[in-house]
PDB file of C-alpha atoms in Angstrom:
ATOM      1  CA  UNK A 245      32.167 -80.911  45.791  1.00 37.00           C
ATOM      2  CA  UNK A 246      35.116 -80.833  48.228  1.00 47.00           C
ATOM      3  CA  UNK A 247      33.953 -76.727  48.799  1.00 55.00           C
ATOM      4  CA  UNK A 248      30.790 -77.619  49.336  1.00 56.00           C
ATOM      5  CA  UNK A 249      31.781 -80.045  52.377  1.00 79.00           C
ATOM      6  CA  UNK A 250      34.185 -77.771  54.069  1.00 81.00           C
ATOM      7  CA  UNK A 251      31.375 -75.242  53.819  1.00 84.00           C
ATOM      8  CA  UNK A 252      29.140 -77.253  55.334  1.00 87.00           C
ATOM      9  CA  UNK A 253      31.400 -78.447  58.142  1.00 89.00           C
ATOM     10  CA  UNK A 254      32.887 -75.222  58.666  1.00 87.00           C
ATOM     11  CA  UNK A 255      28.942 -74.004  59.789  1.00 90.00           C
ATOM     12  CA  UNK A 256      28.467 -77.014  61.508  1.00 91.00           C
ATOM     13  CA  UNK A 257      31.342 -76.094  63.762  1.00 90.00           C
ATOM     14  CA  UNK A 258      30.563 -72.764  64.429  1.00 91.00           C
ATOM     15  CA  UNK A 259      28.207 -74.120  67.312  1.00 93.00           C
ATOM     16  CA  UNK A 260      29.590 -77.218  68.314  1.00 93.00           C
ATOM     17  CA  UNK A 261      31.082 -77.936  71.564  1.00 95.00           C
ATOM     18  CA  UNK A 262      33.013 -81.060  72.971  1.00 97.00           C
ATOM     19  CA  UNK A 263      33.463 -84.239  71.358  1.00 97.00           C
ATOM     20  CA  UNK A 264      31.280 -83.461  68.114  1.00 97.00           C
ATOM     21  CA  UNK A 265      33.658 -79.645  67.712  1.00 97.00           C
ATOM     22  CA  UNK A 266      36.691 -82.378  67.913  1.00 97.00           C
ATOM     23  CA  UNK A 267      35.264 -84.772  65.412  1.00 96.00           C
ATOM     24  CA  UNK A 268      34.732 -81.147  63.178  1.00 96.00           C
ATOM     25  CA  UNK A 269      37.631 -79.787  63.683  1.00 96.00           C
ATOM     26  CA  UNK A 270      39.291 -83.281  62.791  1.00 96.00           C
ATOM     27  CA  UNK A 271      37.227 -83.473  59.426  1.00 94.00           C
ATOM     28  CA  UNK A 272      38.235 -80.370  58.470  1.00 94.00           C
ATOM     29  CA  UNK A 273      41.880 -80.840  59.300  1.00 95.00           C
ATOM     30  CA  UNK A 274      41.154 -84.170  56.745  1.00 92.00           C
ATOM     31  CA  UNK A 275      40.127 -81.607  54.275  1.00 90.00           C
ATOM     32  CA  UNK A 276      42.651 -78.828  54.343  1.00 91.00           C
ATOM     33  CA  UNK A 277      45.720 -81.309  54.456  1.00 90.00           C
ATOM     34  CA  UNK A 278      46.255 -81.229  51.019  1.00 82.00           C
ATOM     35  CA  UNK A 279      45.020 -77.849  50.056  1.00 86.00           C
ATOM     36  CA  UNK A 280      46.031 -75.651  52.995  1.00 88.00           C
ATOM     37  CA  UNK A 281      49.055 -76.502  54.720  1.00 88.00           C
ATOM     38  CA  UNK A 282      48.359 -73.710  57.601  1.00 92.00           C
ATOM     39  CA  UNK A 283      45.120 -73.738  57.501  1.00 93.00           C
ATOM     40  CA  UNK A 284      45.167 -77.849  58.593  1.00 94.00           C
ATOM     41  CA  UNK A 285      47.892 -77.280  61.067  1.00 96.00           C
ATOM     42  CA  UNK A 286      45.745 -74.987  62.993  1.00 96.00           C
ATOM     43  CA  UNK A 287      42.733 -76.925  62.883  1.00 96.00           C
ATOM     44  CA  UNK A 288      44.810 -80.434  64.064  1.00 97.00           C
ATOM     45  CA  UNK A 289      45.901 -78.257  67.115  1.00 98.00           C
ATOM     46  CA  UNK A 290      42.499 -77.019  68.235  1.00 97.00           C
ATOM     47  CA  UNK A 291      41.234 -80.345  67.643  1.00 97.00           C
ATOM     48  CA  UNK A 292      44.350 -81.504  69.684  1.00 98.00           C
ATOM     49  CA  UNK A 293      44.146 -79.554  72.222  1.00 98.00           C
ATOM     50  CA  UNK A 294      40.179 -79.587  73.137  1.00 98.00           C
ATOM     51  CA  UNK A 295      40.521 -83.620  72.457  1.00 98.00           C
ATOM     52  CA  UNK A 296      43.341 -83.536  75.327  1.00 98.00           C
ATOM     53  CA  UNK A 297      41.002 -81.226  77.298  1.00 98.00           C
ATOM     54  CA  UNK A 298      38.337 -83.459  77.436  1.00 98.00           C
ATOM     55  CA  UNK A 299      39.410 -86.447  77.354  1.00 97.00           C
ATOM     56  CA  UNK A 300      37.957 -87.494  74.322  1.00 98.00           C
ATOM     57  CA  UNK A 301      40.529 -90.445  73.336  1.00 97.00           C
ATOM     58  CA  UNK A 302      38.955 -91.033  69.494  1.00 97.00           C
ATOM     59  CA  UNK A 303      39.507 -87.273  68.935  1.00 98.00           C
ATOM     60  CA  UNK A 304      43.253 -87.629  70.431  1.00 98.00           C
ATOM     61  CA  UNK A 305      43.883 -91.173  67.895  1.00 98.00           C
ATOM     62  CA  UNK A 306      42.575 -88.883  65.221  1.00 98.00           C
ATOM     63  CA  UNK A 307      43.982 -85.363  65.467  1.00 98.00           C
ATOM     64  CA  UNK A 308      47.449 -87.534  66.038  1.00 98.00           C
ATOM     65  CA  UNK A 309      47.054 -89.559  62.358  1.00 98.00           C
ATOM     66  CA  UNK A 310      45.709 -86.264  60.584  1.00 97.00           C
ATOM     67  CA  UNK A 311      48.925 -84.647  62.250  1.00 97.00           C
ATOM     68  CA  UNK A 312      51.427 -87.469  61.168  1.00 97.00           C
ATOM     69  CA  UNK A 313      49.545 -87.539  57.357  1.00 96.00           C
ATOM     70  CA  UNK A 314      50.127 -83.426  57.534  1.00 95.00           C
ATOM     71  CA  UNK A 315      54.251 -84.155  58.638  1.00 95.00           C
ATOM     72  CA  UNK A 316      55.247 -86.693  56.335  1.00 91.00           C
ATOM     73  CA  UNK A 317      53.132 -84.820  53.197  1.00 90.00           C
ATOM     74  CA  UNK A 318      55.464 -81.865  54.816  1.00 90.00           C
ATOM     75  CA  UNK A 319      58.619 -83.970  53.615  1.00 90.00           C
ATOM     76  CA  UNK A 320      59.068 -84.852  58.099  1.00 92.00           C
ATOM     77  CA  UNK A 321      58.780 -88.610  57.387  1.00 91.00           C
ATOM     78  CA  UNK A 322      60.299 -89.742  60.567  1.00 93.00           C
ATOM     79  CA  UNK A 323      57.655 -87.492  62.780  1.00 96.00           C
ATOM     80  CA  UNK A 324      55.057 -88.252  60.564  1.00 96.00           C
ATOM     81  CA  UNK A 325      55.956 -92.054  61.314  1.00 97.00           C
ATOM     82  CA  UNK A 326      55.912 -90.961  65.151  1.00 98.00           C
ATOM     83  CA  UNK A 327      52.660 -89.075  65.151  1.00 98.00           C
ATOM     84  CA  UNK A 328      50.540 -92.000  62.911  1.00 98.00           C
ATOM     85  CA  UNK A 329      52.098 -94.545  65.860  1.00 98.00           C
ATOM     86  CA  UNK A 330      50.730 -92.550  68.671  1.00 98.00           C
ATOM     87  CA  UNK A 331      47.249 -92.011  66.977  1.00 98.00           C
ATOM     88  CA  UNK A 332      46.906 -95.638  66.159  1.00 98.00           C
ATOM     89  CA  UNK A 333      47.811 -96.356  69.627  1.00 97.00           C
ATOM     90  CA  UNK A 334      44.902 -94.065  70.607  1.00 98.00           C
ATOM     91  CA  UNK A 335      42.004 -95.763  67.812  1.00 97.00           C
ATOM     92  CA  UNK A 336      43.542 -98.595  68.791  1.00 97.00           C
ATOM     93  CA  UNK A 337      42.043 -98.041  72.873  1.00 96.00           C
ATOM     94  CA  UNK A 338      38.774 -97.098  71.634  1.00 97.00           C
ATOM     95  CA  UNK A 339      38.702 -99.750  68.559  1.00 95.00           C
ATOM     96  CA  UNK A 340      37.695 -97.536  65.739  1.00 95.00           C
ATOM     97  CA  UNK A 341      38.402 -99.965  63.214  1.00 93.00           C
ATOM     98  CA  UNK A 342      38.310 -97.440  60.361  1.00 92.00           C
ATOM     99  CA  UNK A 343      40.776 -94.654  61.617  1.00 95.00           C
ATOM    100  CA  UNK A 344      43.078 -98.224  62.490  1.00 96.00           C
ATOM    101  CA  UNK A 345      43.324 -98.493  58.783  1.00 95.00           C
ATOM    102  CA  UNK A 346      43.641 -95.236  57.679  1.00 95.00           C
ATOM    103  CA  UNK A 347      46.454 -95.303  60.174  1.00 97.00           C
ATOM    104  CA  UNK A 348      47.800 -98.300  58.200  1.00 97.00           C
ATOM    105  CA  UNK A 349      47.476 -96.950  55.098  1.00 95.00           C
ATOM    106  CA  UNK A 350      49.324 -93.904  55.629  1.00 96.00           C
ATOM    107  CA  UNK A 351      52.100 -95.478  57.447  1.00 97.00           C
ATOM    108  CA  UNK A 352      52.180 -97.751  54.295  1.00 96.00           C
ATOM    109  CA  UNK A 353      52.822 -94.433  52.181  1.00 93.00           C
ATOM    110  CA  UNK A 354      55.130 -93.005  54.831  1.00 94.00           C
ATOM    111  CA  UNK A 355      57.797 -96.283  54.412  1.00 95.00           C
ATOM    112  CA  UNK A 356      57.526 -96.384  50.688  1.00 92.00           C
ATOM    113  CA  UNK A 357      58.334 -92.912  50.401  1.00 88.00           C
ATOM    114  CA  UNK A 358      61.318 -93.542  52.816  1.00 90.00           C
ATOM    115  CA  UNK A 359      61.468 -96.636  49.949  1.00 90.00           C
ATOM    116  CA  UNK A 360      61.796 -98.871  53.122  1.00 93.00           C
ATOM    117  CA  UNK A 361      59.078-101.536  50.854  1.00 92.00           C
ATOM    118  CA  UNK A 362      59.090-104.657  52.969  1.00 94.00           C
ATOM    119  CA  UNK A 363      57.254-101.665  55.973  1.00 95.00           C
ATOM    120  CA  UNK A 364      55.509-100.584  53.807  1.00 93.00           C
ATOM    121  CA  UNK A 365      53.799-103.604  52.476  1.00 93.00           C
ATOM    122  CA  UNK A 366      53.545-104.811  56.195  1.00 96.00           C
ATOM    123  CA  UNK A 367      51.144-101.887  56.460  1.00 96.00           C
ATOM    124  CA  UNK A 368      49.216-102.177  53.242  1.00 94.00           C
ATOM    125  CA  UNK A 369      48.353-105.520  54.658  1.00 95.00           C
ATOM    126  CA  UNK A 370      46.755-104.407  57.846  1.00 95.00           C
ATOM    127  CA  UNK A 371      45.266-101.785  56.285  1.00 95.00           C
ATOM    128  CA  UNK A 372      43.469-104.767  53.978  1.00 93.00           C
ATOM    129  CA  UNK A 373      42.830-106.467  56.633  1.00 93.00           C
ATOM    130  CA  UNK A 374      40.794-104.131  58.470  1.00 92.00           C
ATOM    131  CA  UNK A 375      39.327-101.940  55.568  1.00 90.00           C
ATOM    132  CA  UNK A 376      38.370-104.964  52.975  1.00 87.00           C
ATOM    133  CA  UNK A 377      34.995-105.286  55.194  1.00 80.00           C
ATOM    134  CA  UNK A 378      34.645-101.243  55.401  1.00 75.00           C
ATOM    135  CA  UNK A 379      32.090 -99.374  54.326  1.00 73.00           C
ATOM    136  CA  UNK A 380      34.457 -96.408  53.462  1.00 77.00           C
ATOM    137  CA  UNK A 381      34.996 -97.510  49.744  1.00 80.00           C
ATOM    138  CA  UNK A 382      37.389 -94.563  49.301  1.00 82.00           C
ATOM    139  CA  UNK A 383      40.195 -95.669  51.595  1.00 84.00           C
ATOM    140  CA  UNK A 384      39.798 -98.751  50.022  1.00 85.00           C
ATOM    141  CA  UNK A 385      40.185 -97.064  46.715  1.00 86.00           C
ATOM    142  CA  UNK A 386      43.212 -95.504  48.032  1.00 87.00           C
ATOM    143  CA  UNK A 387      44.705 -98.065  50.021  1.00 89.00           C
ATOM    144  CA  UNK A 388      44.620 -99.935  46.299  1.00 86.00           C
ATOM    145  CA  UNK A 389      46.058 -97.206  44.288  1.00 87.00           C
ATOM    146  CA  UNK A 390      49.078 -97.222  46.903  1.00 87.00           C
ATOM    147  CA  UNK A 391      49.273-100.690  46.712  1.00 87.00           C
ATOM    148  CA  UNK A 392      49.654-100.703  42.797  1.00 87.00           C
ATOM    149  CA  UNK A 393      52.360 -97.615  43.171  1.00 88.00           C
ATOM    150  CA  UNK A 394      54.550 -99.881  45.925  1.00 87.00           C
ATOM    151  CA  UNK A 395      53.991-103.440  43.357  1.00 82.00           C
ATOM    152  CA  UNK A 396      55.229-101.011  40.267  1.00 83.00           C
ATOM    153  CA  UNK A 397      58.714 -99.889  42.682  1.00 79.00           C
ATOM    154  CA  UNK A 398      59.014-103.774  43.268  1.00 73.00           C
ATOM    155  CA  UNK A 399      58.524-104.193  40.002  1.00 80.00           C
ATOM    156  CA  UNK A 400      55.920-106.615  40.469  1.00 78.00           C
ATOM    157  CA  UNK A 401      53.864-105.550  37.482  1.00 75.00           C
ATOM    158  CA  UNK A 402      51.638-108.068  37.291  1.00 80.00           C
ATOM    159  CA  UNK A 403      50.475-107.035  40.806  1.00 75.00           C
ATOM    160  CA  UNK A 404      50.618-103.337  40.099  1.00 78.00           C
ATOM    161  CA  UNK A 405      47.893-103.710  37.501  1.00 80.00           C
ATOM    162  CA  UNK A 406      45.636-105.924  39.364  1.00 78.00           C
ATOM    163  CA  UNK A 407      45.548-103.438  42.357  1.00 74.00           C
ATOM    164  CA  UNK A 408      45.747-100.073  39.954  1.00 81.00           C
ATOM    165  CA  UNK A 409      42.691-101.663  38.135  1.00 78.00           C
ATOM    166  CA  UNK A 410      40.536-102.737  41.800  1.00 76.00           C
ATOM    167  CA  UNK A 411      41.114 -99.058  42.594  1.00 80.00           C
ATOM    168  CA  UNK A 412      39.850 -97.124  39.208  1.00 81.00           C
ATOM    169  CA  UNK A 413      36.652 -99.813  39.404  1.00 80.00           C
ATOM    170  CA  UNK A 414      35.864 -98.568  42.807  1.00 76.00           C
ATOM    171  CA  UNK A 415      36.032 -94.810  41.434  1.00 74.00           C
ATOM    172  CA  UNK A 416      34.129 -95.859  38.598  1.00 80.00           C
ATOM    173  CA  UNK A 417      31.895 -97.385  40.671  1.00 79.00           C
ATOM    174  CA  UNK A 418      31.179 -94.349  43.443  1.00 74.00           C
ATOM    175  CA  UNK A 419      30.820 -91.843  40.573  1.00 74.00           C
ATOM    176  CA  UNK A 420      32.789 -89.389  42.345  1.00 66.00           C
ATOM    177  CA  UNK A 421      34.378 -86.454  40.078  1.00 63.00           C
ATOM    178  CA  UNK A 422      36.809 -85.906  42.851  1.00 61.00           C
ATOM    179  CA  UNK A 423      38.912 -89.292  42.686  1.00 58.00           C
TER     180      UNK A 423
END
């Protein structure tokens, strides 16, 4: 399924221009992270750059988070921390609620993985905050599974399994083979 929606972008993009080539490019980039390492990089700086160009400040939030997810998933924690601050700065401006708590969410992953928990749990609760009333189910999903993964370090178990089981019953729910 994943294929079929980089395919899809991929011609999509092929005659876009401006802010809706920055929004494709940043999809992409979304896509590639954790599949193709180069392949994302290059995509974040076209989106980057043409974002900058224009000054299309949702594309500049955006290419910034996909570029501090891409760092810290690199093992550069402490830039990846940088770049998701300066995108959620950005999304922030424009108030796109949704890329706000991505943002969150990541920097949530980017502290426990730097096992600094008490950040990390800071930033699992905004992310709740702003993506409990979302209608992007899967960041919920995720944001949940996270959650669960930080409660089982604390070893709050109790909590782990209340957070682990809200995420599979969203999966189970959407139907999608790819969570």
């Amino acid at each position: 399924f994943a294929q079929i929606s980089v395919d899809s972008i991929n011609r999509e993009l092929r005659r876009a221009e401006g802010t809706v080539r920055v929004d494709l490019l940043n999809q992409l980039t979304y896509e590639c992270i954790g599949t193709d390492n180069k392949k994302a990089l290059a995509l974040n700086e076209e989106a980057s750059d043409l974002a900058n160009k224009i000054n299309y400040q949702k594309g500049i939030g955006t290419a910034y988070i996909y570029r501090g997810v891409y760092e810290y998933l690199s093992g550069e924690n402490a830039l990846g921390i940088d770049y998701l601050k300066k995108g959620l700065e950005w999304v922030e401006k424009v108030n796109d609620r949704e890329m706000q708590g991505y943002a969150y969410l990541q920097l949530g992953n980017s502290y426990m993985n730097l096992t600094y928990f008490d950040s990390s749990q800071a930033n699992y609760d905004r992310a709740y905050e702003i993506l409990k009333d979302s209608t992007n189910p899967v960041n919920l999903s995720k944001l949940y599974k996270n959650m669960g993964t930080l409660f089982g370090l604390k070893s709050s178990y109790e909590n782990q399994v209340k957070y682990l089981n809200r995420a599979l019953a969203i999966r189970e729910e959407l139907g999608d083979p790819v969570l």
